mmCIF file of C-alpha atoms in Angstrom:
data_model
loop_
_atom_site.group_PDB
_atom_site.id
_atom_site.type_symbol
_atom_site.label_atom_id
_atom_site.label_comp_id
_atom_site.label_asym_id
_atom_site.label_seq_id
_atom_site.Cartn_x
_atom_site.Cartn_y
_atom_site.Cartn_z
ATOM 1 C CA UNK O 19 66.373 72.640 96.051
ATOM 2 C CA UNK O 20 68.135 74.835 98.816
ATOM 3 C CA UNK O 21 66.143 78.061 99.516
ATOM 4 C CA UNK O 22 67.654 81.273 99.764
ATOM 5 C CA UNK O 23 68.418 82.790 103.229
ATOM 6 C CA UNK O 24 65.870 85.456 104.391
ATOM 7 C CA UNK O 25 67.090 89.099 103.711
ATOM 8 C CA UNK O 26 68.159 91.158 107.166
ATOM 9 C CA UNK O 27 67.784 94.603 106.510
ATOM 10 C CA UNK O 28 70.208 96.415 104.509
ATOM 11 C CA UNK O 29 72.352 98.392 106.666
ATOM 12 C CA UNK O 30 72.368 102.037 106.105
ATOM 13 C CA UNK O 31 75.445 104.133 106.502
ATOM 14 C CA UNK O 32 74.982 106.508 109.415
ATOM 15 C CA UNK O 33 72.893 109.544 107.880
ATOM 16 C CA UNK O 34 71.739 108.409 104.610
ATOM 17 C CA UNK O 35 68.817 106.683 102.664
ATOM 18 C CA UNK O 36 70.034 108.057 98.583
ATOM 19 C CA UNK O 37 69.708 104.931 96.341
ATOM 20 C CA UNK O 38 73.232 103.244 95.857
ATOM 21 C CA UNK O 39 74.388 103.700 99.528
ATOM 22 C CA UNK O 40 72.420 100.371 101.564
ATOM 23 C CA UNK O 41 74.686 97.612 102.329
ATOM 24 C CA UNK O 42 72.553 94.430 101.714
ATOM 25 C CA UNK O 43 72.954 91.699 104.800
ATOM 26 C CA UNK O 44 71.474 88.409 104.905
ATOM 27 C CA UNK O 45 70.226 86.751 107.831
ATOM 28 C CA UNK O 46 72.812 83.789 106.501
ATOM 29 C CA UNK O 47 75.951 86.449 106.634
ATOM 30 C CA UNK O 48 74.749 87.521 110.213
ATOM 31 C CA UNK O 49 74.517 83.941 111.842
ATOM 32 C CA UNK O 50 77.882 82.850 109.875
ATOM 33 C CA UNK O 51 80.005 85.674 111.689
ATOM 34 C CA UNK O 52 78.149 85.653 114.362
ATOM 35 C CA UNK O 53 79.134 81.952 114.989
ATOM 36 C CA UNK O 54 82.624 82.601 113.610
ATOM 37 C CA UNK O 55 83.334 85.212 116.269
ATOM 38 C CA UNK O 56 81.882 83.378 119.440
ATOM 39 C CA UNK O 57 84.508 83.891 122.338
ATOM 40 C CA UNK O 58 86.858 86.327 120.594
ATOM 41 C CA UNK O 59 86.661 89.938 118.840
ATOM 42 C CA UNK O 60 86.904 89.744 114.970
ATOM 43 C CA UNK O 61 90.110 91.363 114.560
ATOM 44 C CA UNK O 62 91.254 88.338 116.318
ATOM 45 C CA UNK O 63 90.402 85.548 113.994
ATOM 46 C CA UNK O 64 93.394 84.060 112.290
ATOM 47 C CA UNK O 65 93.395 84.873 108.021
ATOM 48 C CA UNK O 66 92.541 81.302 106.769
ATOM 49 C CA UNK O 67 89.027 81.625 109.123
ATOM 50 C CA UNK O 68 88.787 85.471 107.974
ATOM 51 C CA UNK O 69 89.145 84.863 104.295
ATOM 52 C CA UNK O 70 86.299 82.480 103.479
ATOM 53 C CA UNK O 71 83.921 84.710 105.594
ATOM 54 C CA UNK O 72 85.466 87.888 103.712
ATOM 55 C CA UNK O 73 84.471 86.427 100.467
ATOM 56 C CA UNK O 74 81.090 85.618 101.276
ATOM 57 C CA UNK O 75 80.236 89.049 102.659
ATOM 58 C CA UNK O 76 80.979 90.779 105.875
ATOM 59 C CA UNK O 77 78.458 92.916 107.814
ATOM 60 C CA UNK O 78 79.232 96.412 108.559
ATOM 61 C CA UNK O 79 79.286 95.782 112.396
ATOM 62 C CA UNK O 80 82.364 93.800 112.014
ATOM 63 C CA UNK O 81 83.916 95.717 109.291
ATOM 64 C CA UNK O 82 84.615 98.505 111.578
ATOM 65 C CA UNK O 83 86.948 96.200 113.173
ATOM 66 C CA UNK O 84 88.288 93.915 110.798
ATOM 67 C CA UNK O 85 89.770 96.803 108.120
ATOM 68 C CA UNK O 86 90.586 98.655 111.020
ATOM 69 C CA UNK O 87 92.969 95.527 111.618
ATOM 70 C CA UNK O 88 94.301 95.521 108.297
ATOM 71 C CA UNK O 89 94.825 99.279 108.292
ATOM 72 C CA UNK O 90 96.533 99.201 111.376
ATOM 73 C CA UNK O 91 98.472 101.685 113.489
ATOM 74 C CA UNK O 92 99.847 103.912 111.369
ATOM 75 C CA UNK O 93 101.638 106.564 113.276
ATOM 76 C CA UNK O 94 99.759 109.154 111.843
ATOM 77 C CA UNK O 95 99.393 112.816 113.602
ATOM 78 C CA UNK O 96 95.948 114.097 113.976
ATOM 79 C CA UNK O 97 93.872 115.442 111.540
ATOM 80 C CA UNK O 98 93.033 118.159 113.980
ATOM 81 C CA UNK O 99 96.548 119.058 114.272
ATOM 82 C CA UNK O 100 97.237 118.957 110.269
ATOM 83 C CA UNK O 101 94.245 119.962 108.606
ATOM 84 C CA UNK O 102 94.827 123.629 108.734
ATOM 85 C CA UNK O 103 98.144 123.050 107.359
ATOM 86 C CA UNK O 104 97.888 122.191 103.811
ATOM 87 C CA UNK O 105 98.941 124.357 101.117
ATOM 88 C CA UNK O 106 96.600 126.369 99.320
ATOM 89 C CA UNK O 107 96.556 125.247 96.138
ATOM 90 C CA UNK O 108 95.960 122.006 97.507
ATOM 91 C CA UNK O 109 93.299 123.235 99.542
ATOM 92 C CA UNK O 110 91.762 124.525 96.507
ATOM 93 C CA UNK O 111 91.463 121.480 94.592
ATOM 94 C CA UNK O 112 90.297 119.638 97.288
ATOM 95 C CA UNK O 113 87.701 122.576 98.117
ATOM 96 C CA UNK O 114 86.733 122.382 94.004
ATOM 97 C CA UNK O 115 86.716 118.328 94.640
ATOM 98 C CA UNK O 116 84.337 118.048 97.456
ATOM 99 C CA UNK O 117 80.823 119.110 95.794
ATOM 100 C CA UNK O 118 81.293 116.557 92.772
ATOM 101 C CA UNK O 119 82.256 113.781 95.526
ATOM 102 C CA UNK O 120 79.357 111.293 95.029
ATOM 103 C CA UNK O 121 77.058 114.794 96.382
ATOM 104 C CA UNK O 122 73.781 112.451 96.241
ATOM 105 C CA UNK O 123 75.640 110.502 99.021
ATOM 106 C CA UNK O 124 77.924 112.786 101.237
ATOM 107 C CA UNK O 125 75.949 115.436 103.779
ATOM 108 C CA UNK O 126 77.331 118.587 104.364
ATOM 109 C CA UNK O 127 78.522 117.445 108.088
ATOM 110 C CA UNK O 128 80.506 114.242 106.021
ATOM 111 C CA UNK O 129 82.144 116.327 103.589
ATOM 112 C CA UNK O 130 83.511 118.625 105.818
ATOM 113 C CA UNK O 131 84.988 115.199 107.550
ATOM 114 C CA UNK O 132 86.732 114.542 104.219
ATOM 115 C CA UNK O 133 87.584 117.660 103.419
ATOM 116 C CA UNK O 134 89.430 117.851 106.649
ATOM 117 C CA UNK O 135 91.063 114.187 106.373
ATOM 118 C CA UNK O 136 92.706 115.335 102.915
ATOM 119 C CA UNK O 137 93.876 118.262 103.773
ATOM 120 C CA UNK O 138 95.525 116.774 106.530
ATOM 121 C CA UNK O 139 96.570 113.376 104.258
ATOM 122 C CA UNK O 140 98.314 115.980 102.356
ATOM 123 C CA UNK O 141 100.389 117.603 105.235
ATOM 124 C CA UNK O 142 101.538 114.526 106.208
ATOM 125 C CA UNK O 143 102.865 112.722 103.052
ATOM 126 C CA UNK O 144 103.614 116.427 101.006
ATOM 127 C CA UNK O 145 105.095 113.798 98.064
ATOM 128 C CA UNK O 146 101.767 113.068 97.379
ATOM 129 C CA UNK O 147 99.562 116.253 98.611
ATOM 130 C CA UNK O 148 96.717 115.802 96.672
ATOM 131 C CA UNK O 149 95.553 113.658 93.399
ATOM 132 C CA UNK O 150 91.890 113.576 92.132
ATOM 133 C CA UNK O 151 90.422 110.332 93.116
ATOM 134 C CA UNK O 152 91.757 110.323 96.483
ATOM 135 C CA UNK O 153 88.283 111.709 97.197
ATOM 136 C CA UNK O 154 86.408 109.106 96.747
ATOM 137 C CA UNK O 155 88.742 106.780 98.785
ATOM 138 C CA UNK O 156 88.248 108.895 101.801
ATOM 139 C CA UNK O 157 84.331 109.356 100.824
ATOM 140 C CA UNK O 158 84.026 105.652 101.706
ATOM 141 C CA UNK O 159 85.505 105.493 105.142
ATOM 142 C CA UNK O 160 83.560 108.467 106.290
ATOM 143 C CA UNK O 161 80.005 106.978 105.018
ATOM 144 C CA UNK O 162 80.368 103.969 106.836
ATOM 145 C CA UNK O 163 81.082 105.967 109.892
ATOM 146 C CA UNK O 164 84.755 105.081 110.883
ATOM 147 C CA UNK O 165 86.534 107.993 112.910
ATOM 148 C CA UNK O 166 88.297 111.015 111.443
ATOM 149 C CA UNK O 167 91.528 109.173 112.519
ATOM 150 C CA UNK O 168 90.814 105.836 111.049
ATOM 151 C CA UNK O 169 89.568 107.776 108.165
ATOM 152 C CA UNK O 170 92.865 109.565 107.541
ATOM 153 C CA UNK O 171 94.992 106.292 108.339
ATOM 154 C CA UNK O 172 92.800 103.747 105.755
ATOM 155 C CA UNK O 173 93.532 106.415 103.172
ATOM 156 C CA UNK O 174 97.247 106.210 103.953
ATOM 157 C CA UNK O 175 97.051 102.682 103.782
ATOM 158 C CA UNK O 176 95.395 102.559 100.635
ATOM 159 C CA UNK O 177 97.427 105.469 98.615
ATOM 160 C CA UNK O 178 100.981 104.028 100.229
ATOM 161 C CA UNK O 179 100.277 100.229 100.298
ATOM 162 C CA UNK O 180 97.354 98.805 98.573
ATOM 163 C CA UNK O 181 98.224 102.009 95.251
ATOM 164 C CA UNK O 182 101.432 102.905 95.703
ATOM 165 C CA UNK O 183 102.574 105.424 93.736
ATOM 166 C CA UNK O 184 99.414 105.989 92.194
ATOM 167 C CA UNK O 185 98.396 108.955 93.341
ATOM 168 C CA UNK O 186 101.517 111.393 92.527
ATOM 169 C CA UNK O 187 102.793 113.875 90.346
ATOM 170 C CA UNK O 188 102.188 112.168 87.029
ATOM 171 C CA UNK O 189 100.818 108.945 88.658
ATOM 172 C CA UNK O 190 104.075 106.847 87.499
ATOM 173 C CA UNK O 191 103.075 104.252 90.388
ATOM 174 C CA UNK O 192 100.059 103.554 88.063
ATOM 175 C CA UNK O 193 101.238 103.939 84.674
ATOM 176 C CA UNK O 194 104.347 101.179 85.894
ATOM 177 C CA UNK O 195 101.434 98.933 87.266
ATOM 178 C CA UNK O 196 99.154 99.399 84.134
ATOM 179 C CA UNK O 197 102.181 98.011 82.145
ATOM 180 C CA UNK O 198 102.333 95.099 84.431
ATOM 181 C CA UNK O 199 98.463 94.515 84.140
ATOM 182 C CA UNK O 200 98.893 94.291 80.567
ATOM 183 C CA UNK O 201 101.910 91.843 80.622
ATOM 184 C CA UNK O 202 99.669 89.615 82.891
ATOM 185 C CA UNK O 203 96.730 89.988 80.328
ATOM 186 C CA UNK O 204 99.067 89.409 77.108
ATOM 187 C CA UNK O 205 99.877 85.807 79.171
ATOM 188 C CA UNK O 206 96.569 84.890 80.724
ATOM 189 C CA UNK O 207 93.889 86.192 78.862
ATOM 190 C CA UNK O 208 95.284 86.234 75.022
ATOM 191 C CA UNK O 209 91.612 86.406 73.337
ATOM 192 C CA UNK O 210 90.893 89.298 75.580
ATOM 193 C CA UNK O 211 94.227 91.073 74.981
ATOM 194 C CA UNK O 212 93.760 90.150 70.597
ATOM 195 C CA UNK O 213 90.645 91.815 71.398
ATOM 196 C CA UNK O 214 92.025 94.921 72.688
ATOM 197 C CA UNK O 215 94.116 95.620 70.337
ATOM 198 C CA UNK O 216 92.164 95.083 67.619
ATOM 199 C CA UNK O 217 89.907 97.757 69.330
ATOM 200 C CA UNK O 218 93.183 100.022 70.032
ATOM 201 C CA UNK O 219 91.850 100.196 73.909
ATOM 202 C CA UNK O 220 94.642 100.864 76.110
ATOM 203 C CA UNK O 221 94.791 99.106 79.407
ATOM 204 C CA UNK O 222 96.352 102.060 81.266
ATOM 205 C CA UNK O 223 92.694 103.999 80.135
ATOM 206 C CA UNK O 224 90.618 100.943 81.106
ATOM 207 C CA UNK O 225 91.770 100.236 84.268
ATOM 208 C CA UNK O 226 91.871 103.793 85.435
ATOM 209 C CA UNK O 227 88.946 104.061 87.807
ATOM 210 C CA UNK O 228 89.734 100.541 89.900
ATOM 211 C CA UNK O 229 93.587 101.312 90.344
ATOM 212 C CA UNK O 230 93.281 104.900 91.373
ATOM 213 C CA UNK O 231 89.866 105.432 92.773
ATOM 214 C CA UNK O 232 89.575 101.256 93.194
ATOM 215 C CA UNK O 233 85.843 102.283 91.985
ATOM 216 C CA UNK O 234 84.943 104.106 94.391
ATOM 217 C CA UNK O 235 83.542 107.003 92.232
ATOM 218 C CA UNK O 236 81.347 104.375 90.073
ATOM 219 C CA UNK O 237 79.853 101.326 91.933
ATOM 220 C CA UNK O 238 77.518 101.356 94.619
ATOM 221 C CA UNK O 239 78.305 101.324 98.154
ATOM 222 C CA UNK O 240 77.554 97.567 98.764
ATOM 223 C CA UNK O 241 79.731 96.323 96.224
ATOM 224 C CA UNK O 242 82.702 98.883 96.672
ATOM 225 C CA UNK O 243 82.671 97.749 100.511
ATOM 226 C CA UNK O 244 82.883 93.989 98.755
ATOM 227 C CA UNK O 245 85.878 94.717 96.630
ATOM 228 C CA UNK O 246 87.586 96.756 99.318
ATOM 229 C CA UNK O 247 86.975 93.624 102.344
ATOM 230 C CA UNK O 248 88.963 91.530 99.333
ATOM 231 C CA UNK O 249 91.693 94.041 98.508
ATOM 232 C CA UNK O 250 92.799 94.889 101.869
ATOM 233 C CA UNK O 251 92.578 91.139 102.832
ATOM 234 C CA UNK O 252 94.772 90.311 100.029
ATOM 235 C CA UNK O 253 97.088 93.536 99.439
ATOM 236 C CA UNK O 254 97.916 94.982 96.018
ATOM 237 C CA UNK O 255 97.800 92.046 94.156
ATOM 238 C CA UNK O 256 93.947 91.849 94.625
ATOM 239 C CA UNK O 257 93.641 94.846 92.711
ATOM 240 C CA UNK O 258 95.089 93.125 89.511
ATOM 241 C CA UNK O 259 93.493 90.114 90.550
ATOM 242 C CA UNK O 260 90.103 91.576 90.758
ATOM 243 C CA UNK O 261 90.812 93.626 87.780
ATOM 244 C CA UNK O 262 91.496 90.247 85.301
ATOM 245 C CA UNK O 263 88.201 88.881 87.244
ATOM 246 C CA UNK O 264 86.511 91.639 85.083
ATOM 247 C CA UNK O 265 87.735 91.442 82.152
ATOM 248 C CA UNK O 266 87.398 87.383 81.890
ATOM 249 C CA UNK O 267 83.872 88.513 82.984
ATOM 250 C CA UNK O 268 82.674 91.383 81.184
ATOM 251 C CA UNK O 269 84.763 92.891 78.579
ATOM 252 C CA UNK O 270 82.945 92.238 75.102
ATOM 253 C CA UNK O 271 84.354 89.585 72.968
ATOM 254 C CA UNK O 272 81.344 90.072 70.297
ATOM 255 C CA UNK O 273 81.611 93.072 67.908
ATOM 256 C CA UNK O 274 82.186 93.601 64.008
ATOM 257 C CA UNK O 275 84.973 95.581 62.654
ATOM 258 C CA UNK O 276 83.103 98.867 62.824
ATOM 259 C CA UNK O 277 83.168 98.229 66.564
ATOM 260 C CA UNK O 278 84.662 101.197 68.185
ATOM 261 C CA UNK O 279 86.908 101.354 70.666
ATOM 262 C CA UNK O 280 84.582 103.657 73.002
ATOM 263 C CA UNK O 281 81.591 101.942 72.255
ATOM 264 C CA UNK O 282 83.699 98.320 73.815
ATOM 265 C CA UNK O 283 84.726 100.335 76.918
ATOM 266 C CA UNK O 284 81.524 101.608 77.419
ATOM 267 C CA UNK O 285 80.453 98.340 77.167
ATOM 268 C CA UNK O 286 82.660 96.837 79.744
ATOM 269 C CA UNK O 287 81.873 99.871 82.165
ATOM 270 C CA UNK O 288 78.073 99.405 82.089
ATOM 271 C CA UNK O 289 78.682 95.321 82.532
ATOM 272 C CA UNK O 290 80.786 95.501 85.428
ATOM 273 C CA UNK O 291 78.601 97.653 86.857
ATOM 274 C CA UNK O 292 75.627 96.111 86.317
ATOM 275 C CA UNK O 293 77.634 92.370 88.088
ATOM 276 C CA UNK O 294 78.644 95.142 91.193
ATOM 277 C CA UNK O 295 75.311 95.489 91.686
ATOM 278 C CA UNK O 296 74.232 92.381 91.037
ATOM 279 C CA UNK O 297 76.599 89.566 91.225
ATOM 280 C CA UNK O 298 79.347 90.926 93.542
ATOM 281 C CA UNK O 299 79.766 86.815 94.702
ATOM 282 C CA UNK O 300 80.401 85.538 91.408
ATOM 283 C CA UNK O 301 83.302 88.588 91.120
ATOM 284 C CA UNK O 302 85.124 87.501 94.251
ATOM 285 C CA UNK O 303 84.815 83.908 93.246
ATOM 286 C CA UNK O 304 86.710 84.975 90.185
ATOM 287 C CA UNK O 305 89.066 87.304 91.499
ATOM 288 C CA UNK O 306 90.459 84.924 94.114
ATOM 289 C CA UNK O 307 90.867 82.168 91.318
ATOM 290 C CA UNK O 308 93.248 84.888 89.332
ATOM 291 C CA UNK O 309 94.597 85.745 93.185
ATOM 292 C CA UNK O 310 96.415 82.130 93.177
ATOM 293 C CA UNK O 311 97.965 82.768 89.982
ATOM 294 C CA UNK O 312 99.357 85.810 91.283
ATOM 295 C CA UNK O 313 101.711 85.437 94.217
ATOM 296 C CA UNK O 314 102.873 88.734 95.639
ATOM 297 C CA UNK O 315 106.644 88.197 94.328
ATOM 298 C CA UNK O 316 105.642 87.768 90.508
ATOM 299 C CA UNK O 317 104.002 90.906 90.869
ATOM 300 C CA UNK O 318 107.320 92.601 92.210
ATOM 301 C CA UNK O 319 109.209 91.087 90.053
ATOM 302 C CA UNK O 320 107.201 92.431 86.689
ATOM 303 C CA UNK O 321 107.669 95.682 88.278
ATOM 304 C CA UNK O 322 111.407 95.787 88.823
ATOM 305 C CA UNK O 323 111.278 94.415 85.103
ATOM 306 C CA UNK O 324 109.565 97.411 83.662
ATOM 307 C CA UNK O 325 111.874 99.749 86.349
ATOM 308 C CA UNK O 326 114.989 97.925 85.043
ATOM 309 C CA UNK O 327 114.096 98.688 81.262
ATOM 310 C CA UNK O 328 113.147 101.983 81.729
ATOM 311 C CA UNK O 329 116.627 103.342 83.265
ATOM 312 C CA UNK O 330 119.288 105.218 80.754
ATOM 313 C CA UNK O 331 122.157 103.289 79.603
ATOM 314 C CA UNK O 332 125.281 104.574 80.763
ATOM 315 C CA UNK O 333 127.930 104.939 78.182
#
């Protein structure tokens, strides 16, 4: 029987030790990117290489360059130069924001680093400013030690590529994509979606926390760095894509009629969890099976759909 590789030492994000934050590394992952890379930076190897090595884990050396790849230039102004700018109500929030921001995890130097990097995310796109959950998102570039710029242009690539529209006034950019997650559920997983319904859970409630936060505020470290190496590999699709993954996986098929509808979604919460933690393999496996089943332009075309429906009828 094959024998599991020997463990490297979990890399730490600079700074911190609190439970949740290691990034587990196998000797394995090391020697495959290692060999992978021989001869040429990692940014440099071409997707069909990139993607199998993605899936199978990616250390945090080569991270740094590989999302800062898919990020890419951006054209962004410094946060120096913007930070001081924001409005004050938006500094507010952000300023109320920061101590609940994952405080077992962020120091006091790291906060300040994303309080500065959404203040000045909110100069520069002012359609947006600010939106709870966008903390989080820029929580996670700052732990793993990525620049102030490279923080400030991975959350731009996130809120205007990977969740568009997800993070403004009234989050219609979500609520248009929840109604396309549930279309895609209603066709591809019917027992799940009888199941919902019978338990009156609404998708655009369930799915909260991965569109707009992509779970960020929930899992650990090592398995939000997993899911994030597959969505911005893959775009906005792998955030529906990974979505169905959990719900084939986890959501609870088993209940009586008393069953209530928080008691299921508590249910799937803790389950998903408990596979980020533990199984984060088996949840990439599965998300890039729904991936194929989702090209980019069915996705588009579901949402100009909904867009079409929802304008007024002209007399």
């Amino acid at each position: 029987a094959p024998t599991e590789a020997a463990e490297a030492p979990a890399a730490q994000p600079p700074g911190s030790d609190a439970h949740g934050l290691s990034l587990p590394e196998s000797e394995e992952m090391h020697l495959r990117w290692a060999e992978a890379v021989v001869g040429r930076p990692p940014a440099a190897l071409p997707a069909e290489e990139l993607r199998p090595l993605v899936d199978a884990g990616m250390p945090l050396r080569y991270r740094h360059a590989v999302w800062s790849r898919w990020i890419g230039d951006r054209g962004l102004r410094s946060v120096e130069e913007m930070h001081s700018q924001s409005l004050p109500d938006v500094a507010r929030q952000i300023d109320l924001d920061i101590p609940r921001t994952r405080p077992a995890w962020l120091q006091d130097d790291q906060a300040a680093v994303v309080r500065r990097v959404l203040n000045a995310y909110s100069v520069h796109n002012p359609a947006v400013g600010y939106c709870q959950g966008m903390n989080f998102l820029a929580m996670v570039f700052v732990l793993l030690g990525f620049s102030e710029s490279t923080a400030l242009a991975g959350l731009s690539y996130i809120v205007e590529e990977i969740a568009p529209g997800y993070h403004g006034q009234g989050l219609e950019g979500y609520i248009r994509d929840a109604a396309v997650l549930e279309i895609l559920v209603h066709h591809n997983l019917p027992a799940v979606r009888l199941r919902l319904e019978a338990l009156d859970v609404q998708i655009v409630v369930l799915a909260l926390d991965h569109f707009v936060s992509l779970m960020a505020g929930k899992w650990p470290l090592g398995a939000i760095v997993r899911l994030w190496d597959f969505l911005f590999s893959e775009g906005c699709c792998g955030v529906f894509a990974s979505f169905l993954a959990l719900l084939e996986l986890y959501f609870p098929m088993q209940g009586g009629p008393d069953c209530e509808a928080l008691e299921a979604v508590d249910a799937f919460r803790s389950a998903s969890m408990c596979g980020a933690d533990r199984e984060m393999d088996k949840i990439i496996a599965s998300a890039r099976r729904w991936l194929e089943v989702l090209p980019h332009s069915l996705v588009e075309k579901l949402r100009a759909d909904l867009l079409a429906d929802d304008e007024p009828v002209t007399p």
